[in-house]
Amino acid sequence: FGFEEMEFKKLLPRIGLAFLGANTSIFLADWIVGVCNVLISSLLHATGGITNAWVLTAFNPALLTTSTASILTLIFMLLFVILSVVLLLFYISRLILIALGAVLSPLIFLLWITPKFNDFAEISIKSYLVTVFSVFIHLVIIQLASAFLAVPGQQGTNSLISILVGIGLLFTLLKTPSIMMEFIYFNSGRSILRSVGRQLINVISTSKTASSH
């Protein structure tokens, strides 16, 4: 498990923190979800909600049955519907992952004790944070995109511009979690490189000390 790589004086506090986290992990998960809900409520209150400028008000499905709707508009509308279904599936899987993370959180904290599973536990915790706060980031993106969806004369007309903005919004929402995870992996990679560098310096310094004696 890699305990030979860690000194006992550093291992003992880690064991205490791990058992404390394992016993309070359910409450921590509930607190994290509560913080996300508070942020979402505050943002909705500050911006007036999403009912004023949202994808549902940018399109009028009744106009699709008229002869004025072009084939290109119908194709993009079909793509918009497909992306909406994919986004719905993402939110459903997000709820499942949040529940699964809360159940497995005590085990994750216990795995954090072992040096070999240290990186796995930290990535799991960071991934859980990304999963929880992805909705808040989505809401920020939606509020920014609403400026394009609320262009005067575009709402309810099924214009190609409004449909393209809606498709771009859904693409951005689906891509956001993977971008956030890439930032986490990049930060973790830098931490690993710094750890390896410190170990190399310790080995070199130890070798020099041994050779001098």
PDB file of C-alpha atoms in Angstrom:
ATOM      1  CA  PHE A   1       0.000   0.000   0.000  1.00  0.00           C
ATOM      2  CA  GLY A   2       3.019   2.316  -0.068  1.00  0.00           C
ATOM      3  CA  PHE A   3       3.315   2.919   3.688  1.00  0.00           C
ATOM      4  CA  GLU A   4       7.078   2.462   3.432  1.00  0.00           C
ATOM      5  CA  GLU A   5       7.209   5.709   1.416  1.00  0.00           C
ATOM      6  CA  MET A   6       5.702   7.793   4.232  1.00  0.00           C
ATOM      7  CA  GLU A   7       7.068   8.608   7.656  1.00  0.00           C
ATOM      8  CA  PHE A   8       5.019   7.584  10.689  1.00  0.00           C
ATOM      9  CA  LYS A   9       4.786  11.167  11.983  1.00  0.00           C
ATOM     10  CA  LYS A  10       3.089  12.136   8.703  1.00  0.00           C
ATOM     11  CA  LEU A  11       0.921   9.005   8.587  1.00  0.00           C
ATOM     12  CA  LEU A  12      -0.625   9.438  12.046  1.00  0.00           C
ATOM     13  CA  PRO A  13      -2.393  12.801  11.340  1.00  0.00           C
ATOM     14  CA  ARG A  14      -3.577  11.411   7.990  1.00  0.00           C
ATOM     15  CA  ILE A  15      -5.213   8.457   9.768  1.00  0.00           C
ATOM     16  CA  GLY A  16      -6.997  10.808  12.166  1.00  0.00           C
ATOM     17  CA  LEU A  17      -8.271  13.060   9.361  1.00  0.00           C
ATOM     18  CA  ALA A  18      -9.351  10.062   7.284  1.00  0.00           C
ATOM     19  CA  PHE A  19     -11.442   8.537  10.092  1.00  0.00           C
ATOM     20  CA  LEU A  20     -12.921  11.944  10.892  1.00  0.00           C
ATOM     21  CA  GLY A  21     -13.832  12.418   7.240  1.00  0.00           C
ATOM     22  CA  ALA A  22     -15.273   8.905   6.972  1.00  0.00           C
ATOM     23  CA  ASN A  23     -17.573   9.506   9.946  1.00  0.00           C
ATOM     24  CA  THR A  24     -18.726  12.932   8.749  1.00  0.00           C
ATOM     25  CA  SER A  25     -18.675  12.350   4.978  1.00  0.00           C
ATOM     26  CA  ILE A  26     -22.467  12.099   4.640  1.00  0.00           C
ATOM     27  CA  PHE A  27     -22.889  15.437   6.400  1.00  0.00           C
ATOM     28  CA  LEU A  28     -20.117  16.965   4.270  1.00  0.00           C
ATOM     29  CA  ALA A  29     -21.816  15.769   1.074  1.00  0.00           C
ATOM     30  CA  ASP A  30     -25.146  17.201   2.242  1.00  0.00           C
ATOM     31  CA  TRP A  31     -23.440  20.502   3.121  1.00  0.00           C
ATOM     32  CA  ILE A  32     -21.782  20.706  -0.315  1.00  0.00           C
ATOM     33  CA  VAL A  33     -25.101  20.108  -2.084  1.00  0.00           C
ATOM     34  CA  GLY A  34     -26.720  22.722   0.187  1.00  0.00           C
ATOM     35  CA  VAL A  35     -24.048  25.294  -0.677  1.00  0.00           C
ATOM     36  CA  CYS A  36     -24.638  24.663  -4.380  1.00  0.00           C
ATOM     37  CA  ASN A  37     -28.394  25.123  -3.939  1.00  0.00           C
ATOM     38  CA  VAL A  38     -27.841  28.388  -2.062  1.00  0.00           C
ATOM     39  CA  LEU A  39     -25.584  29.689  -4.844  1.00  0.00           C
ATOM     40  CA  ILE A  40     -28.176  28.749  -7.465  1.00  0.00           C
ATOM     41  CA  SER A  41     -31.005  30.426  -5.529  1.00  0.00           C
ATOM     42  CA  SER A  42     -28.922  33.572  -5.045  1.00  0.00           C
ATOM     43  CA  LEU A  43     -28.042  33.747  -8.733  1.00  0.00           C
ATOM     44  CA  LEU A  44     -31.659  33.228  -9.795  1.00  0.00           C
ATOM     45  CA  HIS A  45     -32.804  35.913  -7.369  1.00  0.00           C
ATOM     46  CA  ALA A  46     -30.149  38.359  -8.559  1.00  0.00           C
ATOM     47  CA  THR A  47     -30.842  37.826 -12.271  1.00  0.00           C
ATOM     48  CA  GLY A  48     -34.610  37.504 -12.153  1.00  0.00           C
ATOM     49  CA  GLY A  49     -34.735  33.801 -13.011  1.00  0.00           C
ATOM     50  CA  ILE A  50     -34.554  32.089 -16.379  1.00  0.00           C
ATOM     51  CA  THR A  51     -38.165  32.464 -17.495  1.00  0.00           C
ATOM     52  CA  ASN A  52     -37.578  35.818 -19.190  1.00  0.00           C
ATOM     53  CA  ALA A  53     -34.955  34.530 -21.627  1.00  0.00           C
ATOM     54  CA  TRP A  54     -34.770  30.792 -22.015  1.00  0.00           C
ATOM     55  CA  VAL A  55     -34.688  28.325 -24.885  1.00  0.00           C
ATOM     56  CA  LEU A  56     -38.385  27.582 -24.421  1.00  0.00           C
ATOM     57  CA  THR A  57     -39.259  31.201 -25.171  1.00  0.00           C
ATOM     58  CA  ALA A  58     -36.861  31.461 -28.113  1.00  0.00           C
ATOM     59  CA  PHE A  59     -38.805  28.995 -30.263  1.00  0.00           C
ATOM     60  CA  ASN A  60     -42.435  28.550 -31.187  1.00  0.00           C
ATOM     61  CA  PRO A  61     -43.153  24.868 -31.970  1.00  0.00           C
ATOM     62  CA  ALA A  62     -46.491  25.796 -33.557  1.00  0.00           C
ATOM     63  CA  LEU A  63     -44.676  27.503 -36.427  1.00  0.00           C
ATOM     64  CA  LEU A  64     -42.999  24.237 -37.420  1.00  0.00           C
ATOM     65  CA  THR A  65     -46.219  22.991 -38.978  1.00  0.00           C
ATOM     66  CA  THR A  66     -46.466  25.949 -41.331  1.00  0.00           C
ATOM     67  CA  SER A  67     -44.996  26.001 -44.797  1.00  0.00           C
ATOM     68  CA  THR A  68     -42.758  28.951 -43.901  1.00  0.00           C
ATOM     69  CA  ALA A  69     -40.377  26.723 -41.937  1.00  0.00           C
ATOM     70  CA  SER A  70     -37.455  25.774 -44.144  1.00  0.00           C
ATOM     71  CA  ILE A  71     -35.816  22.366 -44.257  1.00  0.00           C
ATOM     72  CA  LEU A  72     -32.653  23.794 -42.725  1.00  0.00           C
ATOM     73  CA  THR A  73     -34.623  25.178 -39.788  1.00  0.00           C
ATOM     74  CA  LEU A  74     -36.304  21.802 -39.234  1.00  0.00           C
ATOM     75  CA  ILE A  75     -32.922  20.038 -39.279  1.00  0.00           C
ATOM     76  CA  PHE A  76     -31.472  22.371 -36.675  1.00  0.00           C
ATOM     77  CA  MET A  77     -34.615  22.042 -34.575  1.00  0.00           C
ATOM     78  CA  LEU A  78     -34.217  18.254 -34.672  1.00  0.00           C
ATOM     79  CA  LEU A  79     -30.589  18.634 -33.570  1.00  0.00           C
ATOM     80  CA  PHE A  80     -31.758  20.942 -30.781  1.00  0.00           C
ATOM     81  CA  VAL A  81     -34.253  18.337 -29.546  1.00  0.00           C
ATOM     82  CA  ILE A  82     -31.599  15.602 -29.597  1.00  0.00           C
ATOM     83  CA  LEU A  83     -29.176  17.736 -27.574  1.00  0.00           C
ATOM     84  CA  SER A  84     -31.962  18.554 -25.116  1.00  0.00           C
ATOM     85  CA  VAL A  85     -32.570  14.833 -24.530  1.00  0.00           C
ATOM     86  CA  VAL A  86     -28.830  14.253 -24.049  1.00  0.00           C
ATOM     87  CA  LEU A  87     -28.674  17.108 -21.535  1.00  0.00           C
ATOM     88  CA  LEU A  88     -31.650  15.635 -19.679  1.00  0.00           C
ATOM     89  CA  LEU A  89     -29.856  12.291 -19.477  1.00  0.00           C
ATOM     90  CA  PHE A  90     -26.779  14.098 -18.143  1.00  0.00           C
ATOM     91  CA  TYR A  91     -28.795  15.655 -15.321  1.00  0.00           C
ATOM     92  CA  ILE A  92     -30.334  12.286 -14.451  1.00  0.00           C
ATOM     93  CA  SER A  93     -26.912  10.629 -14.341  1.00  0.00           C
ATOM     94  CA  ARG A  94     -25.653  13.571 -12.250  1.00  0.00           C
ATOM     95  CA  LEU A  95     -28.261  12.855  -9.577  1.00  0.00           C
ATOM     96  CA  ILE A  96     -27.265   9.183  -9.555  1.00  0.00           C
ATOM     97  CA  LEU A  97     -23.562  10.063  -9.242  1.00  0.00           C
ATOM     98  CA  ILE A  98     -24.237  12.478  -6.373  1.00  0.00           C
ATOM     99  CA  ALA A  99     -26.097   9.756  -4.468  1.00  0.00           C
ATOM    100  CA  LEU A 100     -23.398   7.191  -5.291  1.00  0.00           C
ATOM    101  CA  GLY A 101     -20.642   9.561  -4.182  1.00  0.00           C
ATOM    102  CA  ALA A 102     -22.385  10.174  -0.859  1.00  0.00           C
ATOM    103  CA  VAL A 103     -22.657   6.417  -0.264  1.00  0.00           C
ATOM    104  CA  LEU A 104     -19.022   5.699  -1.199  1.00  0.00           C
ATOM    105  CA  SER A 105     -17.566   8.761   0.563  1.00  0.00           C
ATOM    106  CA  PRO A 106     -16.549   6.882   3.770  1.00  0.00           C
ATOM    107  CA  LEU A 107     -14.611   4.356   1.682  1.00  0.00           C
ATOM    108  CA  ILE A 108     -12.939   7.148  -0.299  1.00  0.00           C
ATOM    109  CA  PHE A 109     -11.725   8.821   2.897  1.00  0.00           C
ATOM    110  CA  LEU A 110     -10.359   5.501   4.183  1.00  0.00           C
ATOM    111  CA  LEU A 111      -8.532   4.914   0.887  1.00  0.00           C
ATOM    112  CA  TRP A 112      -6.964   8.351   1.310  1.00  0.00           C
ATOM    113  CA  ILE A 113      -4.875   6.901   4.180  1.00  0.00           C
ATOM    114  CA  THR A 114      -2.867   4.637   1.872  1.00  0.00           C
ATOM    115  CA  PRO A 115      -0.259   6.444  -0.242  1.00  0.00           C
ATOM    116  CA  LYS A 116      -0.970   4.225  -3.266  1.00  0.00           C
ATOM    117  CA  PHE A 117      -4.636   5.292  -3.342  1.00  0.00           C
ATOM    118  CA  ASN A 118      -4.016   8.880  -2.285  1.00  0.00           C
ATOM    119  CA  ASP A 119      -4.272  10.315  -5.807  1.00  0.00           C
ATOM    120  CA  PHE A 120      -7.357   8.209  -6.560  1.00  0.00           C
ATOM    121  CA  ALA A 121      -9.135   9.498  -3.456  1.00  0.00           C
ATOM    122  CA  GLU A 122      -8.266  13.136  -4.186  1.00  0.00           C
ATOM    123  CA  ILE A 123      -9.420  12.852  -7.814  1.00  0.00           C
ATOM    124  CA  SER A 124     -12.656  11.230  -6.628  1.00  0.00           C
ATOM    125  CA  ILE A 125     -13.342  14.080  -4.195  1.00  0.00           C
ATOM    126  CA  LYS A 126     -12.594  16.722  -6.819  1.00  0.00           C
ATOM    127  CA  SER A 127     -14.772  14.897  -9.365  1.00  0.00           C
ATOM    128  CA  TYR A 128     -17.627  14.876  -6.862  1.00  0.00           C
ATOM    129  CA  LEU A 129     -17.263  18.635  -6.402  1.00  0.00           C
ATOM    130  CA  VAL A 130     -17.372  19.102 -10.173  1.00  0.00           C
ATOM    131  CA  THR A 131     -20.486  16.940 -10.403  1.00  0.00           C
ATOM    132  CA  VAL A 132     -22.267  18.918  -7.688  1.00  0.00           C
ATOM    133  CA  PHE A 133     -21.331  22.433  -8.815  1.00  0.00           C
ATOM    134  CA  SER A 134     -21.754  21.753 -12.546  1.00  0.00           C
ATOM    135  CA  VAL A 135     -25.386  22.904 -12.308  1.00  0.00           C
ATOM    136  CA  PHE A 136     -24.303  26.261 -10.876  1.00  0.00           C
ATOM    137  CA  ILE A 137     -21.809  26.716 -13.723  1.00  0.00           C
ATOM    138  CA  HIS A 138     -24.554  25.720 -16.167  1.00  0.00           C
ATOM    139  CA  LEU A 139     -26.834  28.383 -14.721  1.00  0.00           C
ATOM    140  CA  VAL A 140     -24.141  31.034 -15.150  1.00  0.00           C
ATOM    141  CA  ILE A 141     -23.707  29.989 -18.790  1.00  0.00           C
ATOM    142  CA  ILE A 142     -27.463  30.047 -19.351  1.00  0.00           C
ATOM    143  CA  GLN A 143     -27.754  33.545 -17.921  1.00  0.00           C
ATOM    144  CA  LEU A 144     -24.929  34.749 -20.159  1.00  0.00           C
ATOM    145  CA  ALA A 145     -26.466  33.115 -23.227  1.00  0.00           C
ATOM    146  CA  SER A 146     -29.866  34.637 -22.420  1.00  0.00           C
ATOM    147  CA  ALA A 147     -28.593  37.951 -23.756  1.00  0.00           C
ATOM    148  CA  PHE A 148     -28.458  36.333 -27.196  1.00  0.00           C
ATOM    149  CA  LEU A 149     -31.751  34.476 -26.783  1.00  0.00           C
ATOM    150  CA  ALA A 150     -33.581  37.670 -25.795  1.00  0.00           C
ATOM    151  CA  VAL A 151     -32.727  39.649 -28.930  1.00  0.00           C
ATOM    152  CA  PRO A 152     -35.757  41.842 -29.787  1.00  0.00           C
ATOM    153  CA  GLY A 153     -37.828  40.427 -32.631  1.00  0.00           C
ATOM    154  CA  GLN A 154     -36.284  36.963 -32.356  1.00  0.00           C
ATOM    155  CA  GLN A 155     -38.305  35.372 -29.569  1.00  0.00           C
ATOM    156  CA  GLY A 156     -40.955  32.930 -30.714  1.00  0.00           C
ATOM    157  CA  THR A 157     -40.110  33.340 -34.404  1.00  0.00           C
ATOM    158  CA  ASN A 158     -38.020  30.170 -34.875  1.00  0.00           C
ATOM    159  CA  SER A 159     -35.325  32.214 -36.586  1.00  0.00           C
ATOM    160  CA  LEU A 160     -32.197  30.344 -37.549  1.00  0.00           C
ATOM    161  CA  ILE A 161     -30.062  32.593 -35.324  1.00  0.00           C
ATOM    162  CA  SER A 162     -32.110  31.775 -32.219  1.00  0.00           C
ATOM    163  CA  ILE A 163     -31.979  28.065 -32.966  1.00  0.00           C
ATOM    164  CA  LEU A 164     -28.209  28.176 -33.509  1.00  0.00           C
ATOM    165  CA  VAL A 165     -27.749  30.059 -30.227  1.00  0.00           C
ATOM    166  CA  GLY A 166     -29.833  27.389 -28.471  1.00  0.00           C
ATOM    167  CA  ILE A 167     -27.756  24.597 -30.026  1.00  0.00           C
ATOM    168  CA  GLY A 168     -24.527  26.371 -29.070  1.00  0.00           C
ATOM    169  CA  LEU A 169     -25.828  26.777 -25.521  1.00  0.00           C
ATOM    170  CA  LEU A 170     -26.616  23.061 -25.212  1.00  0.00           C
ATOM    171  CA  PHE A 171     -23.212  22.120 -26.662  1.00  0.00           C
ATOM    172  CA  THR A 172     -21.529  24.387 -24.105  1.00  0.00           C
ATOM    173  CA  LEU A 173     -23.547  22.913 -21.227  1.00  0.00           C
ATOM    174  CA  LEU A 174     -22.610  19.373 -22.251  1.00  0.00           C
ATOM    175  CA  LYS A 175     -18.936  20.271 -22.688  1.00  0.00           C
ATOM    176  CA  THR A 176     -18.536  22.183 -19.411  1.00  0.00           C
ATOM    177  CA  PRO A 177     -18.070  19.186 -17.028  1.00  0.00           C
ATOM    178  CA  SER A 178     -15.330  17.667 -19.189  1.00  0.00           C
ATOM    179  CA  ILE A 179     -13.515  21.023 -19.353  1.00  0.00           C
ATOM    180  CA  MET A 180     -13.681  21.349 -15.565  1.00  0.00           C
ATOM    181  CA  MET A 181     -12.292  17.817 -15.190  1.00  0.00           C
ATOM    182  CA  GLU A 182      -9.422  18.674 -17.558  1.00  0.00           C
ATOM    183  CA  PHE A 183      -8.508  21.584 -15.265  1.00  0.00           C
ATOM    184  CA  ILE A 184      -8.496  19.192 -12.303  1.00  0.00           C
ATOM    185  CA  TYR A 185      -6.297  16.645 -14.093  1.00  0.00           C
ATOM    186  CA  PHE A 186      -3.908  19.406 -15.135  1.00  0.00           C
ATOM    187  CA  ASN A 187      -3.649  20.649 -11.547  1.00  0.00           C
ATOM    188  CA  SER A 188      -3.175  17.084 -10.255  1.00  0.00           C
ATOM    189  CA  GLY A 189      -0.431  16.484 -12.812  1.00  0.00           C
ATOM    190  CA  ARG A 190       1.442  19.553 -11.603  1.00  0.00           C
ATOM    191  CA  SER A 191       1.137  18.331  -8.000  1.00  0.00           C
ATOM    192  CA  ILE A 192       2.525  14.927  -8.978  1.00  0.00           C
ATOM    193  CA  LEU A 193       5.472  16.546 -10.776  1.00  0.00           C
ATOM    194  CA  ARG A 194       6.239  18.695  -7.733  1.00  0.00           C
ATOM    195  CA  SER A 195       6.092  15.613  -5.488  1.00  0.00           C
ATOM    196  CA  VAL A 196       8.445  13.689  -7.770  1.00  0.00           C
ATOM    197  CA  GLY A 197      10.805  16.663  -7.852  1.00  0.00           C
ATOM    198  CA  ARG A 198      10.904  16.850  -4.060  1.00  0.00           C
ATOM    199  CA  GLN A 199      11.611  13.117  -3.840  1.00  0.00           C
ATOM    200  CA  LEU A 200      14.477  13.440  -6.326  1.00  0.00           C
ATOM    201  CA  ILE A 201      15.955  16.329  -4.358  1.00  0.00           C
ATOM    202  CA  ASN A 202      15.687  14.309  -1.125  1.00  0.00           C
ATOM    203  CA  VAL A 203      17.402  11.301  -2.744  1.00  0.00           C
ATOM    204  CA  ILE A 204      20.207  13.462  -4.160  1.00  0.00           C
ATOM    205  CA  SER A 205      20.725  15.268  -0.863  1.00  0.00           C
ATOM    206  CA  THR A 206      20.765  11.959   1.026  1.00  0.00           C
ATOM    207  CA  SER A 207      23.312  10.511  -1.411  1.00  0.00           C
ATOM    208  CA  LYS A 208      25.571  13.546  -1.018  1.00  0.00           C
ATOM    209  CA  THR A 209      25.364  13.321   2.770  1.00  0.00           C
ATOM    210  CA  ALA A 210      26.203   9.601   2.725  1.00  0.00           C
ATOM    211  CA  SER A 211      29.151  10.122   0.360  1.00  0.00           C
ATOM    212  CA  SER A 212      30.556  12.933   2.518  1.00  0.00           C
ATOM    213  CA  HIS A 213      30.601  10.645   5.552  1.00  0.00           C
TER     214      HIS A 213
END
